[in-house]
Amino acid sequence: MRQACFEELAGEANAIRSSHRATQVTLGTSTCNTSAAHGLPCPDWKEFSMHRSTENKVVLVTGGAGYIGSHTCVELLDVGYVPVVFDNFSNSSPEVLARIESLTGRPLRFYQGDIRDPDALDHALMDSGATAVVHFAGLKAVGESVEQPLRYYDNNVVGTLRLLEAMGRAGVKSLVFSSSATVYGEPQ
């Protein structure tokens, strides 16, 4: 039955890929509809990637030096992808990249830049040959976002729009958008 999840996800991915035009970027979520029928959770990245080729799968990870981004890079390397970090180090440190290399024993490419900078994004996407983007480059402190709403809007909304525009120019059609922002409970 878990194979049904893999087949469903692969079918959705192929349908999405075949429906894209050269400059179109489509956002969406994918769920495993068969999981409810058999009561099992959907497969994780490791299991899913074993059923398809990861050859030449370069993934630009924005915010890749942050906590979630760095762990994602380790997992991507573990399953055969080639993560490329794009980060401005506003909430992280370049030391994280050395730790990833130390943990995985593999070199890690990175570009220092800001997601609001179209030229930096264009360079990173074109030079790296990325075929997908995992987007974690967002500000996330609730209290600070209330105190500095324009800064958060500029980074999180405008930055994401700049990223999507650069992806369109580079012909990159696959995006995973994720937020580790505080989303539960009442703000204090």
mmCIF file of C-alpha atoms in Angstrom:
data_model
loop_
_atom_site.group_PDB
_atom_site.id
_atom_site.type_symbol
_atom_site.label_atom_id
_atom_site.label_comp_id
_atom_site.label_asym_id
_atom_site.label_seq_id
_atom_site.Cartn_x
_atom_site.Cartn_y
_atom_site.Cartn_z
ATOM 1 C CA MET A 1 0.000 0.000 0.000
ATOM 2 C CA ARG A 2 2.922 2.356 0.614
ATOM 3 C CA GLN A 3 3.816 1.707 -3.029
ATOM 4 C CA ALA A 4 0.455 3.267 -3.903
ATOM 5 C CA CYS A 5 1.596 6.471 -2.164
ATOM 6 C CA PHE A 6 4.797 6.495 -4.187
ATOM 7 C CA GLU A 7 2.910 5.913 -7.425
ATOM 8 C CA GLU A 8 0.374 8.624 -6.591
ATOM 9 C CA LEU A 9 3.092 11.159 -5.735
ATOM 10 C CA ALA A 10 5.090 10.278 -8.844
ATOM 11 C CA GLY A 11 1.947 10.600 -10.974
ATOM 12 C CA GLU A 12 1.164 14.012 -9.498
ATOM 13 C CA ALA A 13 4.746 15.166 -10.051
ATOM 14 C CA ASN A 14 4.643 14.033 -13.696
ATOM 15 C CA ALA A 15 1.285 15.727 -14.238
ATOM 16 C CA ILE A 16 2.589 18.959 -12.745
ATOM 17 C CA ARG A 17 5.788 18.772 -14.806
ATOM 18 C CA SER A 18 3.914 18.196 -18.054
ATOM 19 C CA SER A 19 1.474 21.045 -17.400
ATOM 20 C CA HIS A 20 4.131 23.759 -16.996
ATOM 21 C CA ARG A 21 5.079 26.262 -19.665
ATOM 22 C CA ALA A 22 8.651 27.560 -19.920
ATOM 23 C CA THR A 23 8.175 30.585 -17.657
ATOM 24 C CA GLN A 24 5.323 29.416 -15.463
ATOM 25 C CA VAL A 25 5.815 28.631 -11.777
ATOM 26 C CA THR A 26 2.964 26.859 -10.032
ATOM 27 C CA LEU A 27 2.622 26.653 -6.283
ATOM 28 C CA GLY A 28 0.657 23.926 -4.604
ATOM 29 C CA THR A 29 0.627 21.149 -2.103
ATOM 30 C CA SER A 30 0.556 17.453 -2.683
ATOM 31 C CA THR A 31 -1.056 14.986 -0.363
ATOM 32 C CA CYS A 32 -1.266 11.249 -0.461
ATOM 33 C CA ASN A 33 -4.959 10.517 -0.881
ATOM 34 C CA THR A 34 -4.444 6.794 -0.389
ATOM 35 C CA SER A 35 -2.942 7.240 3.110
ATOM 36 C CA ALA A 36 -6.380 7.573 4.678
ATOM 37 C CA ALA A 37 -7.469 4.312 3.068
ATOM 38 C CA HIS A 38 -4.626 2.262 4.516
ATOM 39 C CA GLY A 39 -3.934 4.286 7.660
ATOM 40 C CA LEU A 40 -0.216 4.721 6.940
ATOM 41 C CA PRO A 41 1.612 8.028 6.772
ATOM 42 C CA CYS A 42 2.858 9.227 3.427
ATOM 43 C CA PRO A 43 6.414 8.246 2.533
ATOM 44 C CA ASP A 44 9.353 10.387 3.546
ATOM 45 C CA TRP A 45 11.950 11.895 1.172
ATOM 46 C CA LYS A 46 14.376 8.990 1.665
ATOM 47 C CA GLU A 47 11.909 6.306 0.709
ATOM 48 C CA PHE A 48 10.392 8.302 -2.156
ATOM 49 C CA SER A 49 13.786 9.164 -3.637
ATOM 50 C CA MET A 50 14.754 5.493 -3.780
ATOM 51 C CA HIS A 51 12.038 5.022 -6.386
ATOM 52 C CA ARG A 52 13.267 7.696 -8.762
ATOM 53 C CA SER A 53 16.562 8.998 -10.083
ATOM 54 C CA THR A 54 18.240 11.892 -8.297
ATOM 55 C CA GLU A 55 20.966 12.184 -10.930
ATOM 56 C CA ASN A 56 21.617 15.830 -11.833
ATOM 57 C CA LYS A 57 19.022 17.015 -9.321
ATOM 58 C CA VAL A 58 20.471 20.288 -8.126
ATOM 59 C CA VAL A 59 18.312 21.982 -5.503
ATOM 60 C CA LEU A 60 18.830 25.611 -4.499
ATOM 61 C CA VAL A 61 18.081 25.892 -0.770
ATOM 62 C CA THR A 62 17.357 29.492 0.200
ATOM 63 C CA GLY A 63 18.114 30.030 3.865
ATOM 64 C CA GLY A 64 20.196 26.857 3.647
ATOM 65 C CA ALA A 65 22.509 27.880 6.484
ATOM 66 C CA GLY A 66 19.619 28.224 8.942
ATOM 67 C CA TYR A 67 18.469 25.466 11.265
ATOM 68 C CA ILE A 68 15.794 23.895 9.050
ATOM 69 C CA GLY A 69 17.696 24.664 5.834
ATOM 70 C CA SER A 70 20.926 23.048 7.045
ATOM 71 C CA HIS A 71 19.119 19.901 8.171
ATOM 72 C CA THR A 72 17.353 19.777 4.812
ATOM 73 C CA CYS A 73 20.725 20.019 3.031
ATOM 74 C CA VAL A 74 22.042 17.065 5.040
ATOM 75 C CA GLU A 75 18.965 14.992 4.142
ATOM 76 C CA LEU A 76 19.138 15.999 0.464
ATOM 77 C CA LEU A 77 22.800 14.965 0.319
ATOM 78 C CA ASP A 78 21.920 11.691 2.060
ATOM 79 C CA VAL A 79 19.406 10.750 -0.641
ATOM 80 C CA GLY A 80 21.568 11.768 -3.594
ATOM 81 C CA TYR A 81 20.495 15.313 -4.383
ATOM 82 C CA VAL A 82 22.958 18.172 -4.817
ATOM 83 C CA PRO A 83 21.897 21.008 -2.519
ATOM 84 C CA VAL A 84 23.247 24.480 -3.226
ATOM 85 C CA VAL A 85 22.891 26.966 -0.373
ATOM 86 C CA PHE A 86 21.762 30.551 -0.974
ATOM 87 C CA ASP A 87 21.877 32.600 2.223
ATOM 88 C CA ASN A 88 22.632 36.125 3.450
ATOM 89 C CA PHE A 89 23.618 34.837 6.929
ATOM 90 C CA SER A 90 21.311 37.319 8.676
ATOM 91 C CA ASN A 91 20.005 34.531 10.959
ATOM 92 C CA SER A 92 22.813 32.014 10.516
ATOM 93 C CA SER A 93 26.549 31.617 10.193
ATOM 94 C CA PRO A 94 28.864 30.442 7.412
ATOM 95 C CA GLU A 95 30.254 27.973 9.983
ATOM 96 C CA VAL A 96 27.111 25.902 9.467
ATOM 97 C CA LEU A 97 28.238 25.113 5.916
ATOM 98 C CA ALA A 98 31.514 23.670 7.206
ATOM 99 C CA ARG A 99 29.549 21.549 9.691
ATOM 100 C CA ILE A 100 27.355 20.175 6.897
ATOM 101 C CA GLU A 101 30.469 19.235 4.922
ATOM 102 C CA SER A 102 32.002 17.645 8.011
ATOM 103 C CA LEU A 103 28.869 15.627 8.778
ATOM 104 C CA THR A 104 28.301 14.412 5.230
ATOM 105 C CA GLY A 105 31.896 14.204 3.977
ATOM 106 C CA ARG A 106 30.790 15.996 0.809
ATOM 107 C CA PRO A 107 31.524 19.497 -0.464
ATOM 108 C CA LEU A 108 28.674 21.982 -0.424
ATOM 109 C CA ARG A 109 28.256 24.804 -2.928
ATOM 110 C CA PHE A 110 26.895 28.089 -1.685
ATOM 111 C CA TYR A 111 26.114 31.593 -2.817
ATOM 112 C CA GLN A 112 25.991 34.462 -0.375
ATOM 113 C CA GLY A 113 23.113 36.710 -1.350
ATOM 114 C CA ASP A 114 19.753 38.143 -0.426
ATOM 115 C CA ILE A 115 16.484 36.846 -1.877
ATOM 116 C CA ARG A 116 15.464 40.429 -2.634
ATOM 117 C CA ASP A 117 18.431 40.805 -5.011
ATOM 118 C CA PRO A 118 17.334 39.686 -8.509
ATOM 119 C CA ASP A 119 20.901 39.675 -9.876
ATOM 120 C CA ALA A 120 22.178 37.446 -7.064
ATOM 121 C CA LEU A 121 19.245 35.066 -7.521
ATOM 122 C CA ASP A 122 19.703 34.951 -11.300
ATOM 123 C CA HIS A 123 23.401 34.201 -10.886
ATOM 124 C CA ALA A 124 22.843 31.455 -8.310
ATOM 125 C CA LEU A 125 20.068 29.749 -10.296
ATOM 126 C CA MET A 126 21.836 29.927 -13.664
ATOM 127 C CA ASP A 127 25.343 29.137 -12.410
ATOM 128 C CA SER A 128 24.285 26.223 -10.200
ATOM 129 C CA GLY A 129 22.024 24.612 -12.773
ATOM 130 C CA ALA A 130 19.325 24.178 -10.132
ATOM 131 C CA THR A 131 16.226 22.284 -11.235
ATOM 132 C CA ALA A 132 14.273 23.005 -8.048
ATOM 133 C CA VAL A 133 14.186 25.390 -5.096
ATOM 134 C CA VAL A 134 13.443 24.761 -1.430
ATOM 135 C CA HIS A 135 12.607 28.157 0.077
ATOM 136 C CA PHE A 136 13.388 28.756 3.770
ATOM 137 C CA ALA A 137 14.731 32.334 3.568
ATOM 138 C CA GLY A 138 12.172 34.091 5.684
ATOM 139 C CA LEU A 139 12.146 36.102 8.851
ATOM 140 C CA LYS A 140 10.134 34.379 11.559
ATOM 141 C CA ALA A 141 10.086 36.103 14.958
ATOM 142 C CA VAL A 142 6.494 36.967 15.817
ATOM 143 C CA GLY A 143 7.262 39.781 18.279
ATOM 144 C CA GLU A 144 9.761 41.374 15.928
ATOM 145 C CA SER A 145 7.329 41.107 13.011
ATOM 146 C CA VAL A 146 4.803 43.171 14.978
ATOM 147 C CA GLU A 147 7.455 45.769 15.783
ATOM 148 C CA GLN A 148 8.886 45.849 12.230
ATOM 149 C CA PRO A 149 6.077 44.828 9.865
ATOM 150 C CA LEU A 150 7.533 46.546 6.786
ATOM 151 C CA ARG A 151 10.872 44.770 7.215
ATOM 152 C CA TYR A 152 9.083 41.422 7.392
ATOM 153 C CA TYR A 153 6.858 42.245 4.420
ATOM 154 C CA ASP A 154 9.898 43.298 2.394
ATOM 155 C CA ASN A 155 11.867 40.166 3.176
ATOM 156 C CA ASN A 156 9.120 37.550 3.243
ATOM 157 C CA VAL A 157 6.694 38.777 0.587
ATOM 158 C CA VAL A 158 8.872 40.833 -1.748
ATOM 159 C CA GLY A 159 11.768 38.394 -1.363
ATOM 160 C CA THR A 160 9.555 35.448 -2.297
ATOM 161 C CA LEU A 161 8.210 37.333 -5.324
ATOM 162 C CA ARG A 162 11.792 38.085 -6.454
ATOM 163 C CA LEU A 163 12.637 34.405 -6.036
ATOM 164 C CA LEU A 164 9.634 33.333 -8.116
ATOM 165 C CA GLU A 165 10.518 35.840 -10.842
ATOM 166 C CA ALA A 166 14.121 34.585 -10.936
ATOM 167 C CA MET A 167 12.895 31.001 -11.099
ATOM 168 C CA GLY A 168 10.740 31.954 -14.071
ATOM 169 C CA ARG A 169 13.704 33.541 -15.865
ATOM 170 C CA ALA A 170 15.848 30.465 -15.155
ATOM 171 C CA GLY A 171 13.125 28.009 -16.199
ATOM 172 C CA VAL A 172 13.031 26.411 -12.734
ATOM 173 C CA LYS A 173 9.516 25.115 -12.209
ATOM 174 C CA SER A 174 9.700 23.176 -8.946
ATOM 175 C CA LEU A 175 9.367 24.911 -5.591
ATOM 176 C CA VAL A 176 8.946 23.705 -2.048
ATOM 177 C CA PHE A 177 7.914 26.612 0.158
ATOM 178 C CA SER A 178 8.172 26.028 3.852
ATOM 179 C CA SER A 179 7.961 28.149 6.936
ATOM 180 C CA SER A 180 9.202 27.277 10.369
ATOM 181 C CA ALA A 181 7.554 30.382 11.758
ATOM 182 C CA THR A 182 5.578 30.261 14.952
ATOM 183 C CA VAL A 183 2.127 29.187 13.857
ATOM 184 C CA TYR A 184 0.584 27.680 16.976
ATOM 185 C CA GLY A 185 -0.990 29.315 20.010
ATOM 186 C CA GLU A 186 -1.630 32.910 20.936
ATOM 187 C CA PRO A 187 1.170 35.468 20.516
ATOM 188 C CA GLN A 188 2.526 36.730 23.842
#
